[in-house]
Every structure is written in structure tokens, then in C-alpha cells.
Amino acid sequence: QTCADETFMTMLKLLSAFHNISLYSRAMNFEVETSSVDEDFHCNALTSALLRQLSDPLAVCTGSVPSWCSKLAGACRFLFPFNVRRILHHSCNLGLGRALHHVQQRAVA
């Protein structure tokens, strides 16, 4: 791994820890004022990049969507809105027929 990869992984671990602390504090109803809701952790740049990858019918149909898409969405779910994770699931986990159907539906919409 390169230094940049290690730095990125460390950043993701810290962000994940902060997200977990936020969830815990809300669950325990601490008096600490937390404005962090799930949307605060969504990353628009990563969401856009993921949606670009999933909008390529050839990549979806051949199963060549980059591995970072499922790895990052699985490890750091809080970075992506539910509807984007749902699109990833439909595109990569339900077979070719459903993947094609969902790509076409998104193209029409």
C-alpha cells in the first residue's frame, strides 16, 4: 500500500469512529448538542462518483464495476444515502437481468 492509501484508510477509520460516537450519543440522549444526523456524513463527491460508475451499462452488465464501489459502500455505509446503496445493490447483486432493468429505469428517469 502507498502512503496515500494508508492515509485514506486512517481517515475512513476516524470518520467511522466519529459516526459511531454520534450514534451512541444520540441513542443515550446525552445532553451534548449533536447536530449530526445521517445526512451530515454523506459525501456528495463519493456519491457522484459511485453513481457515475453505476450509470455505465457495460460496466454493470459485465460485472466490471470497480471494487471500491462495493467495498466502500459496505464498510462505510454512512457515506452514501440509502437510495444510492439500493442502486448499488440492484446493479451488482441481483443478476444481469435485474441490473439491466434498473440501469434502463434510471436512464429513463
PDB file of N, CA, C and O in Angstrom, residues 1-51:
ATOM      1  N   GLN A   1       0.829  -1.181   0.000  1.00  0.00           N
ATOM      2  CA  GLN A   1       0.000   0.000   0.000  1.00  0.00           C
ATOM      3  C   GLN A   1       0.876   1.248   0.000  1.00  0.00           C
ATOM      4  O   GLN A   1       1.933   1.275   0.606  1.00  0.00           O
ATOM      5  N   THR A   2       0.371   2.266  -0.646  1.00  0.00           N
ATOM      6  CA  THR A   2       1.105   3.515  -0.671  1.00  0.00           C
ATOM      7  C   THR A   2       0.760   4.340   0.561  1.00  0.00           C
ATOM      8  O   THR A   2      -0.179   4.034   1.299  1.00  0.00           O
ATOM      9  N   CYS A   3       1.506   5.383   0.754  1.00  0.00           N
ATOM     10  CA  CYS A   3       1.263   6.284   1.881  1.00  0.00           C
ATOM     11  C   CYS A   3      -0.117   6.927   1.767  1.00  0.00           C
ATOM     12  O   CYS A   3      -0.810   7.101   2.762  1.00  0.00           O
ATOM     13  N   ALA A   4      -0.510   7.262   0.541  1.00  0.00           N
ATOM     14  CA  ALA A   4      -1.826   7.867   0.329  1.00  0.00           C
ATOM     15  C   ALA A   4      -2.945   6.894   0.703  1.00  0.00           C
ATOM     16  O   ALA A   4      -3.954   7.293   1.292  1.00  0.00           O
ATOM     17  N   ASP A   5      -2.767   5.605   0.360  1.00  0.00           N
ATOM     18  CA  ASP A   5      -3.765   4.596   0.721  1.00  0.00           C
ATOM     19  C   ASP A   5      -3.889   4.463   2.232  1.00  0.00           C
ATOM     20  O   ASP A   5      -4.993   4.364   2.766  1.00  0.00           O
ATOM     21  N   GLU A   6      -2.751   4.447   2.911  1.00  0.00           N
ATOM     22  CA  GLU A   6      -2.769   4.329   4.369  1.00  0.00           C
ATOM     23  C   GLU A   6      -3.425   5.546   5.007  1.00  0.00           C
ATOM     24  O   GLU A   6      -4.198   5.414   5.958  1.00  0.00           O
ATOM     25  N   THR A   7      -3.142   6.717   4.471  1.00  0.00           N
ATOM     26  CA  THR A   7      -3.751   7.942   4.989  1.00  0.00           C
ATOM     27  C   THR A   7      -5.258   7.908   4.786  1.00  0.00           C
ATOM     28  O   THR A   7      -6.031   8.268   5.683  1.00  0.00           O
ATOM     29  N   PHE A   8      -5.691   7.465   3.607  1.00  0.00           N
ATOM     30  CA  PHE A   8      -7.118   7.378   3.313  1.00  0.00           C
ATOM     31  C   PHE A   8      -7.800   6.384   4.248  1.00  0.00           C
ATOM     32  O   PHE A   8      -8.886   6.662   4.768  1.00  0.00           O
ATOM     33  N   MET A   9      -7.179   5.235   4.474  1.00  0.00           N
ATOM     34  CA  MET A   9      -7.769   4.235   5.368  1.00  0.00           C
ATOM     35  C   MET A   9      -7.865   4.768   6.800  1.00  0.00           C
ATOM     36  O   MET A   9      -8.870   4.543   7.485  1.00  0.00           O
ATOM     37  N   THR A  10      -6.845   5.476   7.239  1.00  0.00           N
ATOM     38  CA  THR A  10      -6.873   6.065   8.581  1.00  0.00           C
ATOM     39  C   THR A  10      -7.991   7.092   8.686  1.00  0.00           C
ATOM     40  O   THR A  10      -8.723   7.139   9.682  1.00  0.00           O
ATOM     41  N   MET A  11      -8.143   7.907   7.649  1.00  0.00           N
ATOM     42  CA  MET A  11      -9.206   8.901   7.640  1.00  0.00           C
ATOM     43  C   MET A  11     -10.580   8.232   7.711  1.00  0.00           C
ATOM     44  O   MET A  11     -11.464   8.674   8.446  1.00  0.00           O
ATOM     45  N   LEU A  12     -10.768   7.165   6.948  1.00  0.00           N
ATOM     46  CA  LEU A  12     -12.053   6.457   6.979  1.00  0.00           C
ATOM     47  C   LEU A  12     -12.321   5.848   8.352  1.00  0.00           C
ATOM     48  O   LEU A  12     -13.458   5.873   8.833  1.00  0.00           O
ATOM     49  N   LYS A  13     -11.295   5.313   8.995  1.00  0.00           N
ATOM     50  CA  LYS A  13     -11.472   4.746  10.332  1.00  0.00           C
ATOM     51  C   LYS A  13     -11.862   5.824  11.338  1.00  0.00           C
ATOM     52  O   LYS A  13     -12.733   5.612  12.182  1.00  0.00           O
ATOM     53  N   LEU A  14     -11.221   6.986  11.242  1.00  0.00           N
ATOM     54  CA  LEU A  14     -11.563   8.084  12.144  1.00  0.00           C
ATOM     55  C   LEU A  14     -12.983   8.586  11.897  1.00  0.00           C
ATOM     56  O   LEU A  14     -13.732   8.861  12.840  1.00  0.00           O
ATOM     57  N   LEU A  15     -13.348   8.706  10.634  1.00  0.00           N
ATOM     58  CA  LEU A  15     -14.698   9.140  10.293  1.00  0.00           C
ATOM     59  C   LEU A  15     -15.733   8.134  10.780  1.00  0.00           C
ATOM     60  O   LEU A  15     -16.787   8.506  11.309  1.00  0.00           O
ATOM     61  N   SER A  16     -15.421   6.868  10.643  1.00  0.00           N
ATOM     62  CA  SER A  16     -16.316   5.819  11.125  1.00  0.00           C
ATOM     63  C   SER A  16     -16.456   5.877  12.645  1.00  0.00           C
ATOM     64  O   SER A  16     -17.562   5.737  13.185  1.00  0.00           O
ATOM     65  N   ALA A  17     -15.351   6.108  13.327  1.00  0.00           N
ATOM     66  CA  ALA A  17     -15.398   6.221  14.788  1.00  0.00           C
ATOM     67  C   ALA A  17     -16.248   7.422  15.207  1.00  0.00           C
ATOM     68  O   ALA A  17     -17.057   7.333  16.138  1.00  0.00           O
ATOM     69  N   PHE A  18     -16.076   8.542  14.526  1.00  0.00           N
ATOM     70  CA  PHE A  18     -16.871   9.731  14.830  1.00  0.00           C
ATOM     71  C   PHE A  18     -18.363   9.472  14.588  1.00  0.00           C
ATOM     72  O   PHE A  18     -19.211   9.878  15.376  1.00  0.00           O
ATOM     73  N   HIS A  19     -18.672   8.771  13.510  1.00  0.00           N
ATOM     74  CA  HIS A  19     -20.061   8.420  13.218  1.00  0.00           C
ATOM     75  C   HIS A  19     -20.630   7.543  14.329  1.00  0.00           C
ATOM     76  O   HIS A  19     -21.762   7.751  14.785  1.00  0.00           O
ATOM     77  N   ASN A  20     -19.861   6.557  14.775  1.00  0.00           N
ATOM     78  CA  ASN A  20     -20.326   5.663  15.837  1.00  0.00           C
ATOM     79  C   ASN A  20     -20.533   6.417  17.150  1.00  0.00           C
ATOM     80  O   ASN A  20     -21.492   6.157  17.875  1.00  0.00           O
ATOM     81  N   ILE A  21     -19.634   7.360  17.458  1.00  0.00           N
ATOM     82  CA  ILE A  21     -19.788   8.161  18.672  1.00  0.00           C
ATOM     83  C   ILE A  21     -21.060   8.998  18.575  1.00  0.00           C
ATOM     84  O   ILE A  21     -21.813   9.129  19.542  1.00  0.00           O
ATOM     85  N   SER A  22     -21.315   9.544  17.401  1.00  0.00           N
ATOM     86  CA  SER A  22     -22.518  10.339  17.187  1.00  0.00           C
ATOM     87  C   SER A  22     -23.769   9.491  17.391  1.00  0.00           C
ATOM     88  O   SER A  22     -24.728   9.918  18.042  1.00  0.00           O
ATOM     89  N   LEU A  23     -23.778   8.287  16.826  1.00  0.00           N
ATOM     90  CA  LEU A  23     -24.924   7.392  17.004  1.00  0.00           C
ATOM     91  C   LEU A  23     -25.121   7.032  18.472  1.00  0.00           C
ATOM     92  O   LEU A  23     -26.244   7.010  18.984  1.00  0.00           O
ATOM     93  N   TYR A  24     -24.012   6.759  19.153  1.00  0.00           N
ATOM     94  CA  TYR A  24     -24.084   6.388  20.563  1.00  0.00           C
ATOM     95  C   TYR A  24     -24.629   7.539  21.406  1.00  0.00           C
ATOM     96  O   TYR A  24     -25.510   7.330  22.250  1.00  0.00           O
ATOM     97  N   SER A  25     -24.135   8.743  21.153  1.00  0.00           N
ATOM     98  CA  SER A  25     -24.590   9.873  21.964  1.00  0.00           C
ATOM     99  C   SER A  25     -26.071  10.169  21.729  1.00  0.00           C
ATOM    100  O   SER A  25     -26.788  10.529  22.658  1.00  0.00           O
ATOM    101  N   ARG A  26     -26.530   9.993  20.492  1.00  0.00           N
ATOM    102  CA  ARG A  26     -27.966  10.182  20.246  1.00  0.00           C
ATOM    103  C   ARG A  26     -28.785   9.088  20.904  1.00  0.00           C
ATOM    104  O   ARG A  26     -29.862   9.339  21.424  1.00  0.00           O
ATOM    105  N   ALA A  27     -28.270   7.861  20.888  1.00  0.00           N
ATOM    106  CA  ALA A  27     -29.004   6.745  21.488  1.00  0.00           C
ATOM    107  C   ALA A  27     -29.089   6.891  23.008  1.00  0.00           C
ATOM    108  O   ALA A  27     -30.088   6.521  23.620  1.00  0.00           O
ATOM    109  N   MET A  28     -28.056   7.453  23.606  1.00  0.00           N
ATOM    110  CA  MET A  28     -28.026   7.606  25.055  1.00  0.00           C
ATOM    111  C   MET A  28     -28.673   8.918  25.506  1.00  0.00           C
ATOM    112  O   MET A  28     -28.758   9.176  26.694  1.00  0.00           O
ATOM    113  N   ASN A  29     -29.105   9.733  24.543  1.00  0.00           N
ATOM    114  CA  ASN A  29     -29.735  11.021  24.847  1.00  0.00           C
ATOM    115  C   ASN A  29     -28.871  11.897  25.739  1.00  0.00           C
ATOM    116  O   ASN A  29     -29.354  12.495  26.700  1.00  0.00           O
ATOM    117  N   PHE A  30     -27.592  11.925  25.440  1.00  0.00           N
ATOM    118  CA  PHE A  30     -26.712  12.813  26.187  1.00  0.00           C
ATOM    119  C   PHE A  30     -27.134  14.245  25.946  1.00  0.00           C
ATOM    120  O   PHE A  30     -27.708  14.590  24.935  1.00  0.00           O
ATOM    121  N   GLU A  31     -26.818  15.087  26.897  1.00  0.00           N
ATOM    122  CA  GLU A  31     -27.181  16.489  26.785  1.00  0.00           C
ATOM    123  C   GLU A  31     -26.256  17.244  25.828  1.00  0.00           C
ATOM    124  O   GLU A  31     -26.470  18.412  25.562  1.00  0.00           O
ATOM    125  N   VAL A  32     -25.236  16.579  25.334  1.00  0.00           N
ATOM    126  CA  VAL A  32     -24.335  17.216  24.385  1.00  0.00           C
ATOM    127  C   VAL A  32     -25.121  17.515  23.116  1.00  0.00           C
ATOM    128  O   VAL A  32     -25.828  16.658  22.594  1.00  0.00           O
ATOM    129  N   GLU A  33     -25.005  18.727  22.636  1.00  0.00           N
ATOM    130  CA  GLU A  33     -25.753  19.119  21.444  1.00  0.00           C
ATOM    131  C   GLU A  33     -25.088  18.517  20.214  1.00  0.00           C
ATOM    132  O   GLU A  33     -23.960  18.854  19.872  1.00  0.00           O
ATOM    133  N   THR A  34     -25.775  17.597  19.584  1.00  0.00           N
ATOM    134  CA  THR A  34     -25.234  16.992  18.367  1.00  0.00           C
ATOM    135  C   THR A  34     -26.160  17.320  17.219  1.00  0.00           C
ATOM    136  O   THR A  34     -27.341  17.011  17.243  1.00  0.00           O
ATOM    137  N   SER A  35     -25.604  17.961  16.231  1.00  0.00           N
ATOM    138  CA  SER A  35     -26.399  18.280  15.043  1.00  0.00           C
ATOM    139  C   SER A  35     -26.177  17.245  13.958  1.00  0.00           C
ATOM    140  O   SER A  35     -26.627  17.400  12.840  1.00  0.00           O
ATOM    141  N   SER A  36     -25.431  16.201  14.305  1.00  0.00           N
ATOM    142  CA  SER A  36     -25.085  15.225  13.279  1.00  0.00           C
ATOM    143  C   SER A  36     -26.214  14.215  13.100  1.00  0.00           C
ATOM    144  O   SER A  36     -26.574  13.491  13.997  1.00  0.00           O
ATOM    145  N   VAL A  37     -26.790  14.239  11.946  1.00  0.00           N
ATOM    146  CA  VAL A  37     -27.743  13.234  11.526  1.00  0.00           C
ATOM    147  C   VAL A  37     -27.105  12.514  10.359  1.00  0.00           C
ATOM    148  O   VAL A  37     -26.047  12.903   9.880  1.00  0.00           O
ATOM    149  N   ASP A  38     -27.735  11.471   9.892  1.00  0.00           N
ATOM    150  CA  ASP A  38     -27.112  10.671   8.846  1.00  0.00           C
ATOM    151  C   ASP A  38     -26.687  11.492   7.636  1.00  0.00           C
ATOM    152  O   ASP A  38     -25.632  11.252   7.060  1.00  0.00           O
ATOM    153  N   GLU A  39     -27.477  12.476   7.260  1.00  0.00           N
ATOM    154  CA  GLU A  39     -27.148  13.268   6.077  1.00  0.00           C
ATOM    155  C   GLU A  39     -25.848  14.048   6.245  1.00  0.00           C
ATOM    156  O   GLU A  39     -25.187  14.376   5.268  1.00  0.00           O
ATOM    157  N   ASP A  40     -25.490  14.343   7.480  1.00  0.00           N
ATOM    158  CA  ASP A  40     -24.251  15.087   7.716  1.00  0.00           C
ATOM    159  C   ASP A  40     -23.021  14.287   7.331  1.00  0.00           C
ATOM    160  O   ASP A  40     -21.969  14.855   7.073  1.00  0.00           O
ATOM    161  N   PHE A  41     -23.136  12.985   7.299  1.00  0.00           N
ATOM    162  CA  PHE A  41     -21.995  12.147   6.982  1.00  0.00           C
ATOM    163  C   PHE A  41     -21.939  11.745   5.509  1.00  0.00           C
ATOM    164  O   PHE A  41     -20.985  11.128   5.079  1.00  0.00           O
ATOM    165  N   HIS A  42     -22.969  12.067   4.742  1.00  0.00           N
ATOM    166  CA  HIS A  42     -22.969  11.716   3.328  1.00  0.00           C
ATOM    167  C   HIS A  42     -21.916  12.529   2.585  1.00  0.00           C
ATOM    168  O   HIS A  42     -21.754  13.718   2.827  1.00  0.00           O
ATOM    169  N   CYS A  43     -21.229  11.876   1.688  1.00  0.00           N
ATOM    170  CA  CYS A  43     -20.181  12.529   0.899  1.00  0.00           C
ATOM    171  C   CYS A  43     -20.687  12.681  -0.541  1.00  0.00           C
ATOM    172  O   CYS A  43     -20.807  11.688  -1.265  1.00  0.00           O
ATOM    173  N   ASN A  44     -20.975  13.908  -0.925  1.00  0.00           N
ATOM    174  CA  ASN A  44     -21.533  14.156  -2.255  1.00  0.00           C
ATOM    175  C   ASN A  44     -20.571  13.772  -3.377  1.00  0.00           C
ATOM    176  O   ASN A  44     -20.996  13.260  -4.406  1.00  0.00           O
ATOM    177  N   ALA A  45     -19.288  13.998  -3.186  1.00  0.00           N
ATOM    178  CA  ALA A  45     -18.309  13.666  -4.227  1.00  0.00           C
ATOM    179  C   ALA A  45     -18.239  12.154  -4.447  1.00  0.00           C
ATOM    180  O   ALA A  45     -18.245  11.679  -5.594  1.00  0.00           O
ATOM    181  N   LEU A  46     -18.206  11.387  -3.354  1.00  0.00           N
ATOM    182  CA  LEU A  46     -18.180   9.928  -3.494  1.00  0.00           C
ATOM    183  C   LEU A  46     -19.498   9.406  -4.049  1.00  0.00           C
ATOM    184  O   LEU A  46     -19.505   8.468  -4.850  1.00  0.00           O
ATOM    185  N   THR A  47     -20.601  10.010  -3.635  1.00  0.00           N
ATOM    186  CA  THR A  47     -21.904   9.602  -4.147  1.00  0.00           C
ATOM    187  C   THR A  47     -21.970   9.823  -5.649  1.00  0.00           C
ATOM    188  O   THR A  47     -22.421   8.944  -6.394  1.00  0.00           O
ATOM    189  N   SER A  48     -21.499  10.969  -6.113  1.00  0.00           N
ATOM    190  CA  SER A  48     -21.491  11.253  -7.553  1.00  0.00           C
ATOM    191  C   SER A  48     -20.611  10.265  -8.306  1.00  0.00           C
ATOM    192  O   SER A  48     -20.979   9.773  -9.379  1.00  0.00           O
ATOM    193  N   ALA A  49     -19.438   9.979  -7.753  1.00  0.00           N
ATOM    194  CA  ALA A  49     -18.526   9.037  -8.405  1.00  0.00           C
ATOM    195  C   ALA A  49     -19.147   7.643  -8.484  1.00  0.00           C
ATOM    196  O   ALA A  49     -19.051   6.965  -9.517  1.00  0.00           O
ATOM    197  N   LEU A  50     -19.799   7.226  -7.409  1.00  0.00           N
ATOM    198  CA  LEU A  50     -20.442   5.912  -7.399  1.00  0.00           C
ATOM    199  C   LEU A  50     -21.576   5.850  -8.416  1.00  0.00           C
ATOM    200  O   LEU A  50     -21.697   4.886  -9.175  1.00  0.00           O
ATOM    201  N   LEU A  51     -22.390   6.889  -8.463  1.00  0.00           N
ATOM    202  CA  LEU A  51     -23.494   6.907  -9.424  1.00  0.00           C
ATOM    203  C   LEU A  51     -22.991   6.927 -10.868  1.00  0.00           C
ATOM    204  O   LEU A  51     -23.607   6.319 -11.745  1.00  0.00           O
TER     205      LEU A  51
END
